[in-house]
């Protein structure tokens, strides 16, 4: 039939609710009402050919208006040579916000949003534009909204506080609350804090502490000395820890790591913890436990720029992408056991790479690039294949390290 029903009028109003338009009207009501809803009725030919259907259609939205559904109908008088004079719905209007909320049965939600709006207007009027843009998000946070405003107010009074989140002392608010709501707090704080209180280079909720001047949790680096001899490879760490004494497995802060002066001349970075723990002895060697993408913990260590660095990762597209990223910090880094011969020798241990990366990698060598291309374009199988480093035969690792020892 295609003629607008009462349910379709309600659906139009529901779309306004779903877009946040109705709640936004509570923040900035000027010029929003009355609001016309689209209505489509029968054509002239339908009046004579389908009169009974037209009469039933006209009765339904009119009854809804009479029953107080929330919309107002404007009727038009129709004179027809066969059926005479009749009144048919021509326009539907929402006269005010109350009518619109009634039509979609959202009065209680609007009342809760009204409470959010009232306390925001009283204490943080600078957040009103945010409320207008994201009213449904605010409504979803109604139970937490007063505490969110407390955090905003605290930081307005103490910009860039230079303390840990754990040290924020507010009634009913702990660091877990702040961490759980970092994403929305970023938006609220950006809306009201001065530029001097925001470090724009630190973006995303993961860098919340740095962005707003809290003391960040220190990065830590885990490493092992691989030299079996008595000489301490850690050298002077600057933190009083002294030498490492052989196979010592330690974790230190990034700051302490940057200050190291190790006697080691060979550094091996690996991504798998068991492989890190099982690495065979290597003269003048030092192992670093990697963390996939991101080398924030070691990138600022100037002493690493003067060491021979080997990276051992999975033979898959992400393994090569991590190698490429490492070379952005340390161009001298070489790959270990990430070659075609190793891959083909372990065909029975291949697995499927679930989400391969396809981007171009500009820091790979010719052989690495050729293997990376074969992996990302599925030239070795019907799906993306991978060889995880822990699946490689251990004797091959021993051989690879022996070759390093003999060559350098």
mmCIF file of C-alpha atoms in Angstrom:
data_model
loop_
_atom_site.group_PDB
_atom_site.id
_atom_site.type_symbol
_atom_site.label_atom_id
_atom_site.label_comp_id
_atom_site.label_asym_id
_atom_site.label_seq_id
_atom_site.Cartn_x
_atom_site.Cartn_y
_atom_site.Cartn_z
ATOM 1 C CA UNK A 1 0.000 0.000 0.000
ATOM 2 C CA UNK A 2 2.816 2.433 0.830
ATOM 3 C CA UNK A 3 0.685 4.868 2.862
ATOM 4 C CA UNK A 4 2.117 6.173 6.122
ATOM 5 C CA UNK A 5 0.821 4.390 9.206
ATOM 6 C CA UNK A 6 0.884 5.412 12.852
ATOM 7 C CA UNK A 7 3.687 2.899 13.397
ATOM 8 C CA UNK A 8 5.725 4.553 10.657
ATOM 9 C CA UNK A 9 5.185 7.963 12.248
ATOM 10 C CA UNK A 10 6.515 6.490 15.472
ATOM 11 C CA UNK A 11 9.490 4.998 13.583
ATOM 12 C CA UNK A 12 10.387 8.446 12.246
ATOM 13 C CA UNK A 13 10.470 9.774 15.781
ATOM 14 C CA UNK A 14 12.490 6.745 16.895
ATOM 15 C CA UNK A 15 15.166 7.592 14.352
ATOM 16 C CA UNK A 16 15.415 11.043 15.892
ATOM 17 C CA UNK A 17 15.950 9.404 19.264
ATOM 18 C CA UNK A 18 18.508 6.929 17.931
ATOM 19 C CA UNK A 19 20.564 9.779 16.447
ATOM 20 C CA UNK A 20 20.477 11.652 19.755
ATOM 21 C CA UNK A 21 18.525 14.490 18.171
ATOM 22 C CA UNK A 22 15.727 14.526 20.752
ATOM 23 C CA UNK A 23 18.100 14.630 23.732
ATOM 24 C CA UNK A 24 20.248 17.231 21.980
ATOM 25 C CA UNK A 25 17.096 19.343 21.798
ATOM 26 C CA UNK A 26 17.115 19.446 25.581
ATOM 27 C CA UNK A 27 20.553 21.074 25.494
ATOM 28 C CA UNK A 28 19.776 23.499 22.658
ATOM 29 C CA UNK A 29 16.007 23.635 22.065
ATOM 30 C CA UNK A 30 15.899 26.764 19.918
ATOM 31 C CA UNK A 31 14.224 26.329 16.541
ATOM 32 C CA UNK A 32 13.691 22.571 16.767
ATOM 33 C CA UNK A 33 9.927 22.419 17.247
ATOM 34 C CA UNK A 34 7.315 22.137 15.904
ATOM 35 C CA UNK A 35 8.734 19.391 13.699
ATOM 36 C CA UNK A 36 6.970 17.982 10.703
ATOM 37 C CA UNK A 37 6.950 14.222 10.089
ATOM 38 C CA UNK A 38 6.756 12.882 6.561
ATOM 39 C CA UNK A 39 3.397 11.420 5.629
ATOM 40 C CA UNK A 40 2.351 9.768 2.383
ATOM 41 C CA UNK A 41 -1.290 9.199 1.582
ATOM 42 C CA UNK A 42 -3.428 7.810 -1.230
ATOM 43 C CA UNK A 43 -3.552 9.323 -4.698
ATOM 44 C CA UNK A 44 -6.746 10.645 -6.220
ATOM 45 C CA UNK A 45 -7.383 7.432 -8.147
ATOM 46 C CA UNK A 46 -7.170 5.428 -4.910
ATOM 47 C CA UNK A 47 -10.180 7.293 -3.520
ATOM 48 C CA UNK A 48 -12.543 5.679 -5.967
ATOM 49 C CA UNK A 49 -10.749 2.408 -6.685
ATOM 50 C CA UNK A 50 -9.742 1.522 -3.095
ATOM 51 C CA UNK A 51 -12.096 3.582 -0.983
ATOM 52 C CA UNK A 52 -12.502 1.035 1.822
ATOM 53 C CA UNK A 53 -8.729 0.736 2.193
ATOM 54 C CA UNK A 54 -8.382 4.521 2.196
ATOM 55 C CA UNK A 55 -11.004 4.847 4.910
ATOM 56 C CA UNK A 56 -9.304 2.221 7.093
ATOM 57 C CA UNK A 57 -5.929 3.880 6.561
ATOM 58 C CA UNK A 58 -7.256 7.330 7.474
ATOM 59 C CA UNK A 59 -8.925 6.053 10.631
ATOM 60 C CA UNK A 60 -5.784 4.494 12.154
ATOM 61 C CA UNK A 61 -3.467 7.552 12.460
ATOM 62 C CA UNK A 62 -6.452 9.730 13.399
ATOM 63 C CA UNK A 63 -7.308 7.357 16.224
ATOM 64 C CA UNK A 64 -3.699 7.488 17.375
ATOM 65 C CA UNK A 65 -3.808 11.268 17.504
ATOM 66 C CA UNK A 66 -7.076 11.183 19.437
ATOM 67 C CA UNK A 67 -5.581 8.679 21.913
ATOM 68 C CA UNK A 68 -2.709 11.053 22.647
ATOM 69 C CA UNK A 69 0.074 9.161 20.838
ATOM 70 C CA UNK A 70 2.163 12.341 20.715
ATOM 71 C CA UNK A 71 1.678 13.632 17.195
ATOM 72 C CA UNK A 72 -0.837 16.101 15.780
ATOM 73 C CA UNK A 73 -2.536 15.484 12.447
ATOM 74 C CA UNK A 74 -3.535 18.122 9.947
ATOM 75 C CA UNK A 75 -6.390 16.901 7.752
ATOM 76 C CA UNK A 76 -7.284 17.982 4.257
ATOM 77 C CA UNK A 77 -10.742 18.023 2.840
ATOM 78 C CA UNK A 78 -11.082 15.915 -0.299
ATOM 79 C CA UNK A 79 -14.059 16.300 -2.661
ATOM 80 C CA UNK A 80 -14.502 13.391 -5.013
ATOM 81 C CA UNK A 81 -17.148 12.939 -7.676
ATOM 82 C CA UNK A 82 -17.804 9.341 -6.615
ATOM 83 C CA UNK A 83 -17.381 9.276 -2.818
ATOM 84 C CA UNK A 84 -18.119 12.877 -2.047
ATOM 85 C CA UNK A 85 -16.306 14.893 0.660
ATOM 86 C CA UNK A 86 -13.832 13.236 3.089
ATOM 87 C CA UNK A 87 -11.102 14.337 5.497
ATOM 88 C CA UNK A 88 -7.733 12.623 5.055
ATOM 89 C CA UNK A 89 -4.445 13.021 6.976
ATOM 90 C CA UNK A 90 -2.116 15.390 5.140
ATOM 91 C CA UNK A 91 0.496 16.418 7.722
ATOM 92 C CA UNK A 92 1.811 15.052 11.012
ATOM 93 C CA UNK A 93 3.527 17.303 13.547
ATOM 94 C CA UNK A 94 5.463 16.981 16.763
ATOM 95 C CA UNK A 95 4.573 20.222 18.489
ATOM 96 C CA UNK A 96 7.203 20.028 21.221
ATOM 97 C CA UNK A 97 9.801 17.795 22.788
ATOM 98 C CA UNK A 98 7.331 16.321 25.276
ATOM 99 C CA UNK A 99 5.153 15.061 22.422
ATOM 100 C CA UNK A 100 8.168 13.533 20.673
ATOM 101 C CA UNK A 101 9.304 11.745 23.833
ATOM 102 C CA UNK A 102 5.794 10.485 24.411
ATOM 103 C CA UNK A 103 5.617 9.084 20.904
ATOM 104 C CA UNK A 104 8.776 7.005 21.456
ATOM 105 C CA UNK A 105 8.053 6.301 25.150
ATOM 106 C CA UNK A 106 11.351 7.793 26.346
ATOM 107 C CA UNK A 107 10.131 10.158 29.042
ATOM 108 C CA UNK A 108 12.011 8.379 31.826
ATOM 109 C CA UNK A 109 15.286 8.375 29.880
ATOM 110 C CA UNK A 110 14.809 12.058 29.144
ATOM 111 C CA UNK A 111 14.313 12.715 32.840
ATOM 112 C CA UNK A 112 17.641 11.022 33.618
ATOM 113 C CA UNK A 113 19.347 13.029 30.910
ATOM 114 C CA UNK A 114 17.770 16.146 32.363
ATOM 115 C CA UNK A 115 19.562 15.419 35.644
ATOM 116 C CA UNK A 116 22.849 15.038 33.756
ATOM 117 C CA UNK A 117 22.191 18.299 31.955
ATOM 118 C CA UNK A 118 21.309 20.191 35.129
ATOM 119 C CA UNK A 119 24.441 19.214 37.066
ATOM 120 C CA UNK A 120 26.647 19.823 34.014
ATOM 121 C CA UNK A 121 25.155 23.239 33.399
ATOM 122 C CA UNK A 122 25.678 24.154 37.054
ATOM 123 C CA UNK A 123 29.265 22.926 37.457
ATOM 124 C CA UNK A 124 30.838 22.533 34.008
ATOM 125 C CA UNK A 125 28.986 24.579 31.372
ATOM 126 C CA UNK A 126 31.954 24.148 29.065
ATOM 127 C CA UNK A 127 30.822 20.542 28.551
ATOM 128 C CA UNK A 128 27.395 21.494 27.188
ATOM 129 C CA UNK A 129 28.579 21.359 23.552
ATOM 130 C CA UNK A 130 29.850 17.824 24.204
ATOM 131 C CA UNK A 131 26.496 16.854 25.718
ATOM 132 C CA UNK A 132 24.751 18.193 22.635
ATOM 133 C CA UNK A 133 26.996 16.164 20.352
ATOM 134 C CA UNK A 134 26.948 12.907 22.344
ATOM 135 C CA UNK A 135 23.787 12.837 24.471
ATOM 136 C CA UNK A 136 23.206 9.095 24.193
ATOM 137 C CA UNK A 137 26.734 8.371 25.399
ATOM 138 C CA UNK A 138 26.159 10.643 28.372
ATOM 139 C CA UNK A 139 22.863 8.883 29.107
ATOM 140 C CA UNK A 140 24.628 5.514 29.071
ATOM 141 C CA UNK A 141 27.016 6.933 31.683
ATOM 142 C CA UNK A 142 24.298 8.411 33.884
ATOM 143 C CA UNK A 143 25.331 6.377 36.913
ATOM 144 C CA UNK A 144 28.957 7.491 36.608
ATOM 145 C CA UNK A 145 28.383 11.043 35.400
ATOM 146 C CA UNK A 146 28.772 12.872 38.757
ATOM 147 C CA UNK A 147 32.074 11.075 39.354
ATOM 148 C CA UNK A 148 33.276 11.872 35.848
ATOM 149 C CA UNK A 149 32.541 15.534 36.489
ATOM 150 C CA UNK A 150 34.478 15.292 39.742
ATOM 151 C CA UNK A 151 37.548 14.026 37.876
ATOM 152 C CA UNK A 152 37.203 16.828 35.319
ATOM 153 C CA UNK A 153 36.893 19.425 38.086
ATOM 154 C CA UNK A 154 39.895 17.986 39.945
ATOM 155 C CA UNK A 155 42.118 18.273 36.875
ATOM 156 C CA UNK A 156 40.851 21.752 36.082
ATOM 157 C CA UNK A 157 42.009 22.809 39.549
ATOM 158 C CA UNK A 158 45.316 20.862 39.282
ATOM 159 C CA UNK A 159 46.470 20.852 35.648
ATOM 160 C CA UNK A 160 49.344 18.460 34.898
ATOM 161 C CA UNK A 161 49.574 17.216 38.479
ATOM 162 C CA UNK A 162 52.740 15.138 38.077
ATOM 163 C CA UNK A 163 51.505 12.284 40.300
ATOM 164 C CA UNK A 164 50.377 8.718 39.665
ATOM 165 C CA UNK A 165 46.680 8.117 38.987
ATOM 166 C CA UNK A 166 46.629 6.090 42.191
ATOM 167 C CA UNK A 167 47.316 9.293 44.128
ATOM 168 C CA UNK A 168 44.168 11.095 42.975
ATOM 169 C CA UNK A 169 42.201 11.547 46.211
ATOM 170 C CA UNK A 170 38.499 11.976 45.474
ATOM 171 C CA UNK A 171 35.550 10.489 47.373
ATOM 172 C CA UNK A 172 34.244 7.358 45.677
ATOM 173 C CA UNK A 173 36.845 7.520 42.897
ATOM 174 C CA UNK A 174 39.902 5.333 42.512
ATOM 175 C CA UNK A 175 42.470 4.790 39.782
ATOM 176 C CA UNK A 176 40.529 1.829 38.383
ATOM 177 C CA UNK A 177 37.513 4.077 37.785
ATOM 178 C CA UNK A 178 39.657 6.617 35.946
ATOM 179 C CA UNK A 179 41.389 3.937 33.883
ATOM 180 C CA UNK A 180 38.074 2.310 32.963
ATOM 181 C CA UNK A 181 36.720 5.637 31.668
ATOM 182 C CA UNK A 182 39.832 7.048 30.021
ATOM 183 C CA UNK A 183 38.235 7.268 26.571
ATOM 184 C CA UNK A 184 35.329 9.491 27.590
ATOM 185 C CA UNK A 185 37.474 11.450 30.056
ATOM 186 C CA UNK A 186 39.827 12.295 27.192
ATOM 187 C CA UNK A 187 36.932 13.881 25.318
ATOM 188 C CA UNK A 188 35.627 15.748 28.353
ATOM 189 C CA UNK A 189 39.037 17.026 29.417
ATOM 190 C CA UNK A 190 39.940 18.110 25.903
ATOM 191 C CA UNK A 191 36.751 20.171 25.869
ATOM 192 C CA UNK A 192 37.508 22.188 29.022
ATOM 193 C CA UNK A 193 41.233 22.136 29.800
ATOM 194 C CA UNK A 194 43.535 24.856 28.455
ATOM 195 C CA UNK A 195 46.033 23.918 25.762
ATOM 196 C CA UNK A 196 48.873 24.249 28.255
ATOM 197 C CA UNK A 197 47.396 21.356 30.264
ATOM 198 C CA UNK A 198 47.278 18.907 27.332
ATOM 199 C CA UNK A 199 50.160 17.180 25.594
ATOM 200 C CA UNK A 200 48.621 16.796 22.169
ATOM 201 C CA UNK A 201 51.377 14.483 20.927
ATOM 202 C CA UNK A 202 50.176 11.839 23.391
ATOM 203 C CA UNK A 203 46.973 10.531 21.866
ATOM 204 C CA UNK A 204 44.546 7.756 22.633
ATOM 205 C CA UNK A 205 43.367 6.433 25.961
ATOM 206 C CA UNK A 206 46.543 4.328 26.323
ATOM 207 C CA UNK A 207 48.524 7.567 26.711
ATOM 208 C CA UNK A 208 46.039 9.175 29.088
ATOM 209 C CA UNK A 209 48.596 9.721 31.855
ATOM 210 C CA UNK A 210 51.109 11.399 29.585
ATOM 211 C CA UNK A 211 48.452 13.517 27.848
ATOM 212 C CA UNK A 212 47.202 15.117 31.062
ATOM 213 C CA UNK A 213 50.408 15.307 33.037
ATOM 214 C CA UNK A 214 50.154 12.316 35.330
ATOM 215 C CA UNK A 215 53.264 10.393 36.136
ATOM 216 C CA UNK A 216 53.323 7.426 33.728
ATOM 217 C CA UNK A 217 53.900 3.881 34.830
ATOM 218 C CA UNK A 218 57.585 3.248 34.109
ATOM 219 C CA UNK A 219 58.366 0.998 31.173
ATOM 220 C CA UNK A 220 60.371 -2.065 32.101
ATOM 221 C CA UNK A 221 62.817 -4.144 30.121
ATOM 222 C CA UNK A 222 63.600 -7.807 30.749
ATOM 223 C CA UNK A 223 67.025 -9.134 29.805
ATOM 224 C CA UNK A 224 69.500 -11.986 30.312
ATOM 225 C CA UNK A 225 73.233 -12.273 30.071
ATOM 226 C CA UNK A 226 74.180 -15.100 27.703
ATOM 227 C CA UNK A 227 77.942 -15.202 28.233
ATOM 228 C CA UNK A 228 78.779 -18.328 30.261
ATOM 229 C CA UNK A 229 82.015 -16.773 31.529
ATOM 230 C CA UNK A 230 82.494 -14.961 34.825
ATOM 231 C CA UNK A 231 82.636 -11.471 33.319
ATOM 232 C CA UNK A 232 79.595 -9.354 34.082
ATOM 233 C CA UNK A 233 77.976 -8.318 30.819
ATOM 234 C CA UNK A 234 75.661 -5.734 32.383
ATOM 235 C CA UNK A 235 78.510 -3.423 33.289
ATOM 236 C CA UNK A 236 77.617 -0.382 35.343
ATOM 237 C CA UNK A 237 73.831 0.002 35.298
ATOM 238 C CA UNK A 238 73.831 3.240 37.231
ATOM 239 C CA UNK A 239 71.411 1.803 39.774
ATOM 240 C CA UNK A 240 73.883 -0.061 41.988
ATOM 241 C CA UNK A 241 72.978 -3.504 40.692
ATOM 242 C CA UNK A 242 76.507 -4.292 39.485
ATOM 243 C CA UNK A 243 77.257 -7.016 36.987
ATOM 244 C CA UNK A 244 74.867 -9.744 35.941
ATOM 245 C CA UNK A 245 77.018 -12.822 36.468
ATOM 246 C CA UNK A 246 76.228 -15.200 33.633
ATOM 247 C CA UNK A 247 72.657 -16.356 33.157
ATOM 248 C CA UNK A 248 70.936 -13.768 35.319
ATOM 249 C CA UNK A 249 67.379 -12.934 34.242
ATOM 250 C CA UNK A 250 66.482 -9.425 35.416
ATOM 251 C CA UNK A 251 63.870 -6.754 34.791
ATOM 252 C CA UNK A 252 64.807 -3.093 35.085
ATOM 253 C CA UNK A 253 63.152 0.240 34.339
ATOM 254 C CA UNK A 254 63.583 1.906 30.992
ATOM 255 C CA UNK A 255 65.582 4.660 32.666
ATOM 256 C CA UNK A 256 68.032 2.147 34.142
ATOM 257 C CA UNK A 257 68.208 0.287 30.828
ATOM 258 C CA UNK A 258 69.127 3.502 29.025
ATOM 259 C CA UNK A 259 72.018 4.040 31.456
ATOM 260 C CA UNK A 260 73.547 0.594 31.004
ATOM 261 C CA UNK A 261 77.123 0.210 29.789
ATOM 262 C CA UNK A 262 77.256 -3.549 29.131
ATOM 263 C CA UNK A 263 80.365 -5.332 27.964
ATOM 264 C CA UNK A 264 78.186 -7.372 25.609
ATOM 265 C CA UNK A 265 78.760 -6.752 21.933
ATOM 266 C CA UNK A 266 75.929 -8.979 20.672
ATOM 267 C CA UNK A 267 72.276 -8.378 21.503
ATOM 268 C CA UNK A 268 69.543 -10.878 20.654
ATOM 269 C CA UNK A 269 65.883 -9.771 20.802
ATOM 270 C CA UNK A 270 63.225 -12.487 20.824
ATOM 271 C CA UNK A 271 59.448 -12.370 21.192
ATOM 272 C CA UNK A 272 58.754 -15.713 22.856
ATOM 273 C CA UNK A 273 59.321 -15.998 26.608
ATOM 274 C CA UNK A 274 60.321 -19.669 26.622
ATOM 275 C CA UNK A 275 62.771 -19.045 23.804
ATOM 276 C CA UNK A 276 64.130 -16.083 25.763
ATOM 277 C CA UNK A 277 64.685 -18.327 28.800
ATOM 278 C CA UNK A 278 66.155 -21.201 26.784
ATOM 279 C CA UNK A 279 68.602 -19.258 24.625
ATOM 280 C CA UNK A 280 71.945 -21.122 24.567
ATOM 281 C CA UNK A 281 75.146 -19.462 25.727
ATOM 282 C CA UNK A 282 76.628 -16.812 23.450
ATOM 283 C CA UNK A 283 79.958 -15.186 24.106
ATOM 284 C CA UNK A 284 79.608 -11.477 24.868
ATOM 285 C CA UNK A 285 75.877 -11.927 24.341
ATOM 286 C CA UNK A 286 72.849 -10.281 25.884
ATOM 287 C CA UNK A 287 69.190 -11.245 25.342
ATOM 288 C CA UNK A 288 66.196 -8.889 25.476
ATOM 289 C CA UNK A 289 62.647 -10.127 25.796
ATOM 290 C CA UNK A 290 60.641 -8.239 23.162
ATOM 291 C CA UNK A 291 57.003 -7.227 23.241
ATOM 292 C CA UNK A 292 55.829 -7.369 19.652
ATOM 293 C CA UNK A 293 55.116 -4.036 18.033
ATOM 294 C CA UNK A 294 56.509 -1.036 19.810
ATOM 295 C CA UNK A 295 60.030 -0.625 21.111
ATOM 296 C CA UNK A 296 59.428 2.233 23.537
ATOM 297 C CA UNK A 297 61.348 0.436 26.274
ATOM 298 C CA UNK A 298 64.626 0.231 24.347
ATOM 299 C CA UNK A 299 64.422 2.838 21.577
ATOM 300 C CA UNK A 300 66.167 5.570 23.592
ATOM 301 C CA UNK A 301 69.101 3.416 24.712
ATOM 302 C CA UNK A 302 71.995 5.046 22.884
ATOM 303 C CA UNK A 303 74.407 2.225 23.715
ATOM 304 C CA UNK A 304 72.367 -0.187 21.591
ATOM 305 C CA UNK A 305 73.309 1.762 18.479
ATOM 306 C CA UNK A 306 76.847 0.479 18.852
ATOM 307 C CA UNK A 307 75.951 -3.200 19.294
ATOM 308 C CA UNK A 308 75.372 -6.015 16.827
ATOM 309 C CA UNK A 309 71.619 -6.675 17.100
ATOM 310 C CA UNK A 310 69.788 -9.814 16.019
ATOM 311 C CA UNK A 311 66.021 -10.112 15.949
ATOM 312 C CA UNK A 312 64.308 -13.500 16.168
ATOM 313 C CA UNK A 313 60.580 -13.429 15.506
ATOM 314 C CA UNK A 314 57.935 -15.609 13.920
ATOM 315 C CA UNK A 315 58.212 -16.247 10.203
ATOM 316 C CA UNK A 316 54.978 -14.547 9.217
ATOM 317 C CA UNK A 317 53.959 -11.157 7.907
ATOM 318 C CA UNK A 318 53.795 -9.582 11.375
ATOM 319 C CA UNK A 319 57.212 -10.979 12.282
ATOM 320 C CA UNK A 320 58.711 -9.137 9.320
ATOM 321 C CA UNK A 321 56.680 -6.018 10.119
ATOM 322 C CA UNK A 322 58.144 -5.978 13.643
ATOM 323 C CA UNK A 323 61.641 -6.451 12.216
ATOM 324 C CA UNK A 324 61.000 -3.524 9.871
ATOM 325 C CA UNK A 325 59.861 -1.398 12.812
ATOM 326 C CA UNK A 326 62.938 -2.335 14.883
ATOM 327 C CA UNK A 327 65.193 -1.205 12.039
ATOM 328 C CA UNK A 328 63.521 2.176 12.205
ATOM 329 C CA UNK A 329 65.280 2.545 15.578
ATOM 330 C CA UNK A 330 68.348 0.374 14.971
ATOM 331 C CA UNK A 331 69.170 0.054 11.259
ATOM 332 C CA UNK A 332 71.942 -2.473 11.949
ATOM 333 C CA UNK A 333 69.465 -5.099 13.247
ATOM 334 C CA UNK A 334 69.647 -8.431 11.439
ATOM 335 C CA UNK A 335 67.144 -11.270 11.396
ATOM 336 C CA UNK A 336 67.819 -14.660 12.929
ATOM 337 C CA UNK A 337 66.150 -17.865 11.683
ATOM 338 C CA UNK A 338 63.655 -15.824 9.631
ATOM 339 C CA UNK A 339 64.696 -17.161 6.226
ATOM 340 C CA UNK A 340 63.212 -19.342 3.506
ATOM 341 C CA UNK A 341 65.396 -22.361 4.297
ATOM 342 C CA UNK A 342 64.206 -22.423 7.912
ATOM 343 C CA UNK A 343 60.594 -22.070 6.836
ATOM 344 C CA UNK A 344 60.725 -24.837 4.243
ATOM 345 C CA UNK A 345 62.561 -27.188 6.616
ATOM 346 C CA UNK A 346 59.628 -26.998 9.052
ATOM 347 C CA UNK A 347 56.671 -27.406 6.710
ATOM 348 C CA UNK A 348 54.978 -29.836 9.122
ATOM 349 C CA UNK A 349 54.973 -27.118 11.793
ATOM 350 C CA UNK A 350 53.271 -24.454 9.667
ATOM 351 C CA UNK A 351 50.068 -22.925 10.977
ATOM 352 C CA UNK A 352 47.667 -20.379 9.556
ATOM 353 C CA UNK A 353 48.296 -16.687 10.207
ATOM 354 C CA UNK A 354 44.847 -15.352 11.195
ATOM 355 C CA UNK A 355 45.197 -11.681 10.184
ATOM 356 C CA UNK A 356 48.238 -11.073 7.976
ATOM 357 C CA UNK A 357 49.413 -7.556 7.277
ATOM 358 C CA UNK A 358 49.723 -6.467 3.646
ATOM 359 C CA UNK A 359 51.465 -3.126 3.971
ATOM 360 C CA UNK A 360 54.722 -2.298 2.263
ATOM 361 C CA UNK A 361 57.851 -2.692 4.415
ATOM 362 C CA UNK A 362 60.734 -0.533 3.270
ATOM 363 C CA UNK A 363 63.484 -1.751 5.588
ATOM 364 C CA UNK A 364 63.684 -5.420 4.630
ATOM 365 C CA UNK A 365 66.611 -6.942 2.765
ATOM 366 C CA UNK A 366 66.099 -8.493 -0.656
ATOM 367 C CA UNK A 367 65.710 -12.079 0.609
ATOM 368 C CA UNK A 368 63.493 -10.964 3.488
ATOM 369 C CA UNK A 369 61.303 -8.945 1.151
ATOM 370 C CA UNK A 370 60.909 -11.874 -1.250
ATOM 371 C CA UNK A 371 59.825 -14.169 1.579
ATOM 372 C CA UNK A 372 57.531 -11.505 3.033
ATOM 373 C CA UNK A 373 55.871 -11.075 -0.375
ATOM 374 C CA UNK A 374 55.350 -14.829 -0.679
ATOM 375 C CA UNK A 375 53.741 -14.870 2.764
ATOM 376 C CA UNK A 376 51.418 -11.915 2.301
ATOM 377 C CA UNK A 377 50.302 -12.938 -1.207
ATOM 378 C CA UNK A 378 49.725 -16.609 -0.195
ATOM 379 C CA UNK A 379 52.274 -17.994 -2.640
ATOM 380 C CA UNK A 380 53.221 -20.791 -0.268
ATOM 381 C CA UNK A 381 49.735 -22.129 0.304
ATOM 382 C CA UNK A 382 46.055 -21.389 -0.127
ATOM 383 C CA UNK A 383 46.031 -19.352 3.088
ATOM 384 C CA UNK A 384 48.548 -17.180 4.895
ATOM 385 C CA UNK A 385 51.069 -19.482 6.538
ATOM 386 C CA UNK A 386 53.311 -18.886 9.524
ATOM 387 C CA UNK A 387 56.085 -20.635 11.414
ATOM 388 C CA UNK A 388 56.147 -19.618 15.051
ATOM 389 C CA UNK A 389 59.627 -19.359 16.503
ATOM 390 C CA UNK A 390 58.992 -21.905 19.269
ATOM 391 C CA UNK A 391 58.244 -24.554 16.608
ATOM 392 C CA UNK A 392 61.736 -24.351 15.142
ATOM 393 C CA UNK A 393 64.038 -27.270 16.017
ATOM 394 C CA UNK A 394 66.286 -26.301 18.903
ATOM 395 C CA UNK A 395 69.444 -27.608 17.231
ATOM 396 C CA UNK A 396 68.920 -25.041 14.465
ATOM 397 C CA UNK A 397 68.981 -22.267 17.056
ATOM 398 C CA UNK A 398 72.206 -23.672 18.502
ATOM 399 C CA UNK A 399 73.711 -23.815 15.023
ATOM 400 C CA UNK A 400 72.623 -20.238 14.267
ATOM 401 C CA UNK A 401 74.194 -18.902 17.467
ATOM 402 C CA UNK A 402 77.369 -20.905 16.865
ATOM 403 C CA UNK A 403 77.592 -19.311 13.422
ATOM 404 C CA UNK A 404 77.283 -15.856 14.988
ATOM 405 C CA UNK A 405 79.996 -16.751 17.487
ATOM 406 C CA UNK A 406 82.321 -17.947 14.747
ATOM 407 C CA UNK A 407 81.660 -15.058 12.386
ATOM 408 C CA UNK A 408 81.971 -12.107 14.771
#
